N, CA and C of each residue as an Amber inpcrd file, in Angstrom:
protein
   432
  20.3020000  14.0770000 -36.0070000  19.4400000  14.4240000 -34.9040000
  20.2210000  14.2910000 -33.6050000  20.2930000  15.3420000 -32.8200000
  21.0690000  15.3120000 -31.5820000  20.2280000  14.7200000 -30.4480000
  20.9210000  14.1030000 -29.5320000  20.2470000  13.4770000 -28.3990000
  20.2730000  14.4550000 -27.2380000  19.0770000  14.9490000 -26.8490000
  18.9620000  15.9170000 -25.7670000  18.0900000  15.3380000 -24.6690000
  18.3730000  15.7220000 -23.4390000  17.5900000  15.2600000 -22.2980000
  16.1530000  15.7470000 -22.4530000  15.2120000  14.8070000 -22.2900000
  13.7920000  15.1380000 -22.3980000  13.1820000  14.8190000 -23.7430000
  13.9960000  14.5570000 -24.7420000  13.4530000  14.2640000 -26.0670000
  13.0060000  12.8040000 -26.1530000  11.9810000  12.5560000 -26.9960000
  11.4720000  11.2090000 -27.2140000  11.9530000  10.7410000 -28.5750000
  12.6110000   9.5790000 -28.5860000  13.1980000   9.0450000 -29.8170000
  12.7330000   7.6190000 -30.0450000  12.9390000   7.1350000 -31.2540000
  12.6650000   5.7420000 -31.5490000  13.9820000   5.0020000 -31.6160000
  13.9750000   3.7810000 -31.0860000  15.1980000   2.9910000 -31.0890000
  14.8860000   1.5200000 -31.2390000  15.9430000   0.7400000 -31.3720000
  15.8170000  -0.7020000 -31.5580000  16.5620000  -1.3940000 -30.4130000
  15.9210000  -2.3930000 -29.8110000  16.5290000  -3.1540000 -28.7270000
  17.6600000  -4.0110000 -29.3010000  18.8800000  -3.7910000 -28.7850000
  20.0320000  -4.5490000 -29.2870000  20.5060000  -5.6040000 -28.2970000
  20.1760000  -5.4440000 -27.0350000  20.6120000  -6.4120000 -26.0470000
  19.7760000  -6.3060000 -24.7880000  19.6290000  -7.4440000 -24.1070000
  18.8560000  -7.4790000 -22.8660000  19.7100000  -8.1310000 -21.7820000
  19.7420000  -7.4900000 -20.6180000  20.4680000  -8.0320000 -19.4700000
  19.4880000  -8.1610000 -18.3090000  19.9720000  -8.6690000 -17.1870000
  19.0840000  -8.8040000 -16.0330000  18.7510000  -7.4490000 -15.4090000
  19.5280000  -6.4070000 -15.6990000  19.2960000  -5.0890000 -15.1140000
  18.6890000  -4.0830000 -16.0900000  18.4260000  -4.4740000 -17.3340000
  17.8310000  -3.5390000 -18.2750000  18.0050000  -3.9740000 -19.7090000
  17.8470000  -3.0060000 -20.6260000  17.9550000  -3.2970000 -22.0590000
  18.7530000  -2.1880000 -22.7360000  19.5560000  -2.5770000 -23.7140000
  20.3230000  -1.6120000 -24.4930000  19.5440000  -1.2830000 -25.7550000
  19.4330000   0.0090000 -26.0180000  18.6600000   0.5040000 -27.1480000
  19.5910000   1.2770000 -28.0720000  19.5740000   0.9180000 -29.3590000
  20.3650000   1.6540000 -30.3470000  19.5160000   2.7900000 -30.8930000
  20.0560000   3.9960000 -30.7840000  19.3590000   5.1900000 -31.2500000
  19.9380000   5.6220000 -32.5910000  19.5310000   6.7970000 -33.0380000
  20.0810000   7.3150000 -34.2920000  21.5770000   7.5820000 -34.1360000
  22.2980000   7.6660000 -35.2100000  23.7480000   7.8850000 -35.2340000
  24.5060000   6.7410000 -34.5710000  23.9120000   5.5590000 -34.4920000
  24.5470000   4.3540000 -33.9260000  24.9430000   4.5250000 -32.4600000
  24.2820000   5.4230000 -31.7560000  24.5490000   5.5840000 -30.3250000
  23.6490000   4.6270000 -29.5670000  24.1760000   4.1040000 -28.4490000
  23.4440000   3.1170000 -27.6550000  23.2040000   3.6740000 -26.2520000
  21.9670000   3.5120000 -25.7760000  21.6160000   3.9320000 -24.4220000
  21.0420000   2.7620000 -23.6430000  20.9140000   2.9380000 -22.3440000
  20.4300000   1.8780000 -21.4700000  19.0940000   2.2690000 -20.8600000
  18.1300000   1.3340000 -20.9460000  16.8720000   1.4720000 -20.2150000
  16.9980000   0.5720000 -18.9930000  17.0420000   1.1750000 -17.8160000
  17.1470000   0.3940000 -16.5870000  15.8520000  -0.3890000 -16.3840000
  15.9300000  -1.5150000 -15.6830000  14.7710000  -2.3780000 -15.4720000
  13.6110000  -1.6270000 -14.8030000  13.9130000  -0.6330000 -13.9840000
  12.8710000   0.1410000 -13.3100000  12.1580000   1.0950000 -14.2630000
  12.7250000   1.3160000 -15.4530000  12.1300000   2.2340000 -16.4270000
  11.5470000   1.5080000 -17.6380000  11.3780000   0.1750000 -17.5390000
  10.8530000  -0.5910000 -18.6760000   9.3450000  -0.4780000 -18.7780000
   8.6270000  -0.6010000 -17.6690000   7.1660000  -0.5920000 -17.6990000
   6.6100000   0.0530000 -16.4450000   5.3190000   0.3730000 -16.4880000
   4.6490000   1.0010000 -15.3490000   4.3190000   0.0110000 -14.2450000
   4.5520000  -1.2560000 -14.4680000   4.2910000  -2.2690000 -13.4600000
   5.6080000  -2.9050000 -13.0360000   5.5420000  -3.7910000 -12.0530000
   6.7500000  -4.4490000 -11.5570000   7.3270000  -5.3570000 -12.6370000
   8.6240000  -5.2050000 -12.8890000   9.3070000  -6.0020000 -13.9110000
  10.2980000  -6.9140000 -13.2050000  10.0160000  -8.2150000 -13.2380000
  10.9360000  -9.1800000 -12.6440000  11.9830000  -9.5880000 -13.6720000
  11.5460000  -9.7740000 -14.9250000  12.4490000 -10.1750000 -16.0020000
  12.1630000  -9.3010000 -17.2130000  13.1820000  -8.6510000 -17.7410000
  13.0200000  -7.7510000 -18.8850000  12.5310000  -8.5210000 -20.1110000
  12.8760000  -9.8000000 -20.2000000  12.4570000 -10.6100000 -21.3520000
  10.9390000 -10.7300000 -21.4520000  10.2290000 -10.5270000 -20.3480000
   8.7720000 -10.5820000 -20.3820000   8.1740000  -9.3910000 -21.1130000
   8.9420000  -8.3120000 -21.2760000   8.4200000  -7.0890000 -21.8740000
   9.0770000  -6.7390000 -23.2080000  10.3320000  -7.1220000 -23.3880000
  11.0700000  -6.7420000 -24.5980000  11.7680000  -7.9440000 -25.2200000
  11.9850000  -7.8350000 -26.5370000  12.7870000  -8.8290000 -27.2650000
  13.8060000  -8.0710000 -28.1080000  14.8870000  -8.7290000 -28.4300000
  15.8920000  -8.1210000 -29.2910000  15.2530000  -7.8230000 -30.6470000
  15.5910000  -6.6940000 -31.2210000  15.0970000  -6.1750000 -32.4950000
  13.7000000  -5.5360000 -32.3970000  13.1550000  -5.3760000 -31.1890000
  11.8950000  -4.6410000 -31.0180000  12.1510000  -3.1560000 -31.2440000
  11.1950000  -2.4900000 -31.9190000  11.2580000  -1.0380000 -32.0450000
  10.4760000  -0.4360000 -30.8950000  11.1120000   0.4920000 -30.1820000
  10.4860000   1.1110000 -29.0140000  10.7080000   2.6190000 -29.0300000
   9.7640000   3.3280000 -28.4130000   9.9360000   4.7550000 -28.1810000
  10.5570000   4.9330000 -26.8050000  11.5590000   5.7780000 -26.7120000
  12.2410000   6.0090000 -25.4430000  12.3830000   7.5020000 -25.1990000
  12.4330000   7.8550000 -23.9200000  12.6780000   9.2370000 -23.5290000
  14.0790000   9.3130000 -22.9570000  14.8240000  10.3250000 -23.3360000
  16.1920000  10.5050000 -22.8600000  16.1300000  11.1280000 -21.4660000
  16.6560000  10.3850000 -20.4880000  16.6620000  10.8720000 -19.1050000
  17.9510000  11.6020000 -18.7570000  19.0690000  11.0880000 -19.2570000
  20.3450000  11.7070000 -18.9230000  21.3930000  11.3740000 -19.9780000
  22.3380000  12.2900000 -20.1210000  23.5150000  12.0670000 -20.9560000
  24.6880000  12.6050000 -20.1500000  25.6280000  11.7120000 -19.7660000
  26.7500000  12.1880000 -18.9650000  27.9600000  12.5000000 -19.8370000
  29.0180000  13.0010000 -19.2160000  30.2010000  13.4400000 -19.9660000
  30.9570000  12.2800000 -20.6000000  30.7570000  11.0610000 -20.1170000
  31.4040000   9.9030000 -20.7290000  30.6280000   9.3870000 -21.9340000
  29.4370000   9.9350000 -22.1600000  28.6330000   9.5170000 -23.3060000
  27.5680000   8.4900000 -22.9770000  27.4290000   8.1420000 -21.6930000
  26.3850000   7.1890000 -21.3050000  25.0220000   7.8650000 -21.4000000
  24.0660000   7.1510000 -21.9890000  22.7320000   7.7080000 -22.2030000
  21.7340000   6.8900000 -21.3790000  21.0160000   7.5640000 -20.5010000
  19.9790000   6.9290000 -19.6920000  18.6290000   7.1260000 -20.3580000
  17.8960000   6.0360000 -20.5400000  16.6270000   6.0790000 -21.2680000
  15.4850000   5.5350000 -20.4240000  14.2520000   5.8560000 -20.8650000
  13.0650000   5.3360000 -20.1950000  11.9880000   5.0200000 -21.2240000
  11.4550000   3.7990000 -21.1430000  10.2870000   3.4460000 -21.9560000
   9.0300000   3.8000000 -21.1750000   9.0820000   3.6400000 -19.8870000
   7.9300000   3.8730000 -19.0080000   7.3890000   5.2950000 -19.1440000
   8.2690000   6.2710000 -19.2800000   7.8330000   7.6660000 -19.3180000
   7.2420000   8.0740000 -20.6640000   7.3280000   7.2160000 -21.6550000
   6.6880000   7.5220000 -22.9350000   5.2760000   6.9550000 -23.0040000
   4.9330000   6.0920000 -22.0510000   3.6070000   5.4780000 -22.0280000
   2.6810000   6.2940000 -21.1430000   1.3720000   6.1340000 -21.3820000
   0.3830000   6.8190000 -20.5560000   0.4320000   6.2440000 -19.1480000
   0.2500000   7.1050000 -18.1680000   0.2740000   6.6580000 -16.7790000
  -0.9360000   5.7720000 -16.5150000  -0.7500000   4.6820000 -15.7920000
  -1.8780000   3.7940000 -15.5100000  -2.8580000   4.4360000 -14.5330000
  -4.0770000   3.9400000 -14.5360000  -5.0680000   4.4340000 -13.5800000
  -4.6060000   4.0710000 -12.1780000  -4.7710000   4.9900000 -11.2670000
  -4.3110000   4.7770000  -9.9080000  -5.1810000   3.7420000  -9.2160000
  -4.5380000   2.7410000  -8.6180000  -5.2620000   1.7150000  -7.8840000
  -5.3120000   2.1170000  -6.4180000  -6.4450000   1.8250000  -5.7990000
  -6.5450000   2.0520000  -4.3680000  -6.1510000   0.7670000  -3.6720000
  -5.1220000   0.8470000  -2.8550000  -4.6680000  -0.3360000  -2.1570000
  -5.6370000  -0.7260000  -1.0480000  -6.2550000   0.2690000  -0.4400000
  -7.2090000   0.0050000   0.6220000  -8.5370000   0.6260000   0.2050000
  -9.5120000  -0.1930000  -0.1470000 -10.7900000   0.3810000  -0.5610000
 -11.4110000   1.1860000   0.5730000 -12.0610000   2.2470000   0.1950000
 -12.6680000   3.0980000   1.2100000 -13.8440000   2.3760000   1.8410000
 -13.9020000   2.4530000   3.1490000 -14.9770000   1.8140000   3.8900000
 -15.9970000   2.8610000   4.2860000 -17.1930000   2.3740000   4.5070000
 -18.2260000   3.2840000   4.9700000 -17.8710000   3.7250000   6.3780000
 -18.0930000   4.9860000   6.6460000 -17.8400000   5.5030000   7.9780000
 -19.0780000   5.2420000   8.8120000 -18.8860000   4.5270000   9.8910000
 -20.0120000   4.1730000  10.7490000 -20.0260000   5.0700000  11.9680000
 -21.2100000   5.3400000  12.4090000 -21.3610000   6.0990000  13.6400000
 -21.0850000   5.1630000  14.8100000 -20.4220000   5.6610000  15.8300000
 -20.1880000   4.8450000  17.0120000 -21.5050000   4.6510000  17.7430000
 -21.7380000   3.4400000  18.1810000 -22.9510000   3.1600000  18.9340000
 -22.7270000   3.5520000  20.3800000 -23.7480000   4.0800000  20.9720000
 -23.6290000   4.3990000  22.3900000 -23.7820000   3.1120000  23.1830000
 -23.3950000   3.1450000  24.4630000 -23.5030000   1.9580000  25.2870000
 -24.9580000   1.5740000  25.4980000 -25.8100000   2.5520000  25.5240000
 -27.2270000   2.2720000  25.7070000 -27.8910000   2.2990000  24.3360000
 -28.0620000   1.1560000  23.7330000 -28.6160000   1.1030000  22.3880000
 -30.1270000   1.1770000  22.3880000 -30.7410000   0.9870000  23.5550000
 -32.1960000   1.0400000  23.6250000 -32.7050000   2.4720000  23.7200000
 -31.8310000   3.3910000  24.0790000 -32.2480000   4.7870000  24.2440000
 -32.4350000   5.4240000  22.8740000 -33.6250000   5.8430000  22.5810000
 -33.9250000   6.4590000  21.2910000 -34.5240000   7.8590000  21.4660000
 -34.4250000   8.4050000  22.6430000 -35.0390000   9.7030000  22.8830000
 -34.2470000  10.7950000  22.1890000 -34.9600000  11.7940000  21.7250000
 -34.3390000  12.8980000  21.0120000 -33.8130000  13.9550000  21.9800000
 -34.3840000  14.0160000  23.1850000 -33.9670000  15.0240000  24.1470000
 -32.6440000  14.6040000  24.7780000 -31.6400000  15.4900000  24.7760000
 -30.3510000  15.1350000  25.3660000 -30.4690000  15.0430000  26.8840000
 -29.7810000  14.0630000  27.4600000 -29.7960000  13.8780000  28.9040000
 -28.8490000  14.8750000  29.5520000 -29.1120000  15.1840000  30.7960000
 -28.2410000  16.1210000  31.4990000 -26.9110000  15.4370000  31.8100000
 -25.9430000  16.2320000  32.1970000 -24.6210000  15.7010000  32.5000000
 -24.6760000  14.7070000  33.6510000 -25.4510000  15.0420000  34.6910000
 -25.5510000  14.1640000  35.8490000 -26.1690000  12.8230000  35.4710000
 -27.1860000  12.8500000  34.6050000 -27.8120000  11.6040000  34.1640000
 -26.8170000  10.7400000  33.3850000 -26.0990000  11.3740000  32.5110000
 -25.1200000  10.6260000  31.7250000 -24.0100000  10.0740000  32.6110000
 -23.5810000  10.8550000  33.5960000 -22.5370000  10.4120000  34.5040000
 -23.0030000   9.2190000  35.3430000 -24.2210000   9.3020000  35.8760000
 -24.7210000   8.1900000  36.6860000 -24.8890000   6.9400000  35.8220000
 -25.3310000   7.0990000  34.5850000 -25.4780000   5.9550000  33.6690000
 -24.1020000   5.3390000  33.3890000 -23.1050000   6.1900000  33.1480000
 -21.7540000   5.6960000  32.9010000 -21.2230000   4.9190000  34.0980000
 -21.4060000   5.4570000  35.2930000 -20.9280000   4.7830000  36.5050000
 -21.6280000   3.4430000  36.6950000 -22.9130000   3.3880000  36.4340000
 -23.6660000   2.1390000  36.5620000 -23.1390000   1.0950000  35.5790000
 -22.9710000   1.4990000  34.3120000 -22.4490000   0.5810000  33.3000000
 -21.0360000   0.1250000  33.6570000 -20.2320000   1.0400000  34.1540000
 -18.8590000   0.7210000  34.5210000 -18.8320000  -0.2910000  35.6630000
 -19.6850000  -0.0880000  36.6780000 -19.7480000  -1.0330000  37.7930000
 -20.1880000  -2.4140000  37.3340000 -21.1520000  -2.4620000  36.4160000
 -21.6150000  -3.7570000  35.9010000 -20.4920000  -4.4800000  35.1610000
 -19.7570000  -3.7600000  34.3890000 -18.6490000  -4.3690000  33.6550000
 -17.5640000  -4.8660000  34.5940000 -17.2590000  -4.0800000  35.6290000
 -16.2540000  -4.5120000  36.6010000 -16.6920000  -5.7730000  37.3310000
 -17.9650000  -5.8600000  37.6740000 -18.4680000  -7.0600000  38.3520000
 -18.3460000  -8.2750000  37.4400000 -18.7000000  -8.1120000  36.1580000
 -18.5650000  -9.2210000  35.2080000 -17.1020000  -9.6460000  35.0840000
 -16.2200000  -8.6940000  35.0200000 -14.8030000  -8.9800000  34.8930000
 -14.2850000  -9.7120000  36.1270000 -14.7000000  -9.2730000  37.3150000
 -14.2630000  -9.9250000  38.5490000 -14.7790000 -11.3520000  38.6090000
 -16.0390000 -11.5730000  38.2370000 -16.5980000 -12.9260000  38.2440000
 -15.8090000 -13.8500000  37.3270000 -15.4580000 -13.3530000  36.1650000
 -14.7270000 -14.1880000  35.2040000 -13.3020000 -14.4710000  35.6560000
 -12.6350000 -13.5010000  36.2450000 -11.2450000 -13.7180000  36.6460000
 -11.1440000 -14.5410000  37.9260000 -12.0920000 -14.3990000  38.8580000
 -12.0390000 -15.1710000  40.0980000 -12.2310000 -16.6460000  39.8360000
 -13.0390000 -16.9940000  38.8670000 -13.2580000 -18.4110000  38.5780000
 -12.0260000 -19.0310000  37.9220000 -11.1550000 -18.2220000  37.3720000
  -9.9690000 -18.7440000  36.6990000  -8.7480000 -18.7680000  37.5970000
  -8.8900000 -18.2260000  38.7870000  -7.7670000 -18.2350000  39.7210000
  -7.6320000 -19.6030000  40.3520000  -6.5790000 -19.8020000  41.0510000
  -6.3940000 -21.0670000  41.7340000  -5.0600000 -21.6690000  41.3620000
  -4.5950000 -21.4350000  40.1800000  -3.2860000 -21.8860000  39.7970000
  -3.1500000 -23.3850000  39.7120000  -1.9380000 -23.8620000  39.9880000
  -1.6240000 -25.2790000  39.8070000  -2.1770000 -26.1570000  40.9250000
  -2.0850000 -25.6950000  42.1240000  -2.4050000 -26.5580000  43.2430000
  -3.8280000 -26.4250000  43.7500000  -4.7120000 -25.8660000  42.9950000
  -6.0650000 -25.6320000  43.4560000  -6.8210000 -26.9310000  43.6880000
  -6.7710000 -27.8450000  42.7570000  -7.4850000 -29.1180000  42.8850000
  -6.5380000 -30.2660000  42.6330000  -6.5770000 -31.1800000  43.5300000
  -5.7610000 -32.3730000  43.3370000  -6.6500000 -33.5900000  43.4460000
  -6.4020000 -34.5150000  42.6020000  -7.1730000 -35.7600000  42.6770000
  -6.2600000 -36.8520000  43.2120000  -6.2990000 -37.0820000  44.5390000
  -5.4410000 -38.1070000  45.1430000  -6.2260000 -39.3370000  45.4500000
């Protein structure tokens, strides 16, 4: 049986390193499964997923002119269900500044503008009151 890119073969794990696992295929040829191709999840240690003499199905990813064979166990397994990293939130309507207004009739532009200016002036006054009371710095009050 010839080893062709894209084919799925059965092999036996012959060695495990920190960067992957060596798999013996048919005809006594050996290929490497890189640690990134061992499983569909994060692999910190290959020993957590494979042991020597395990029978595994592998997909041939590459065969170079020197005879090195690149393999993948991950691509022979079913893809995991996609996880949502950020759960979808309900989309909320923005509240208007005037929450007491429940009228269905839209206000004219001038009414909305005057309301905005009034609210803006009130906010500025509140801001000025709060900042003026905090002024004075270091030498404002001394207890001698």
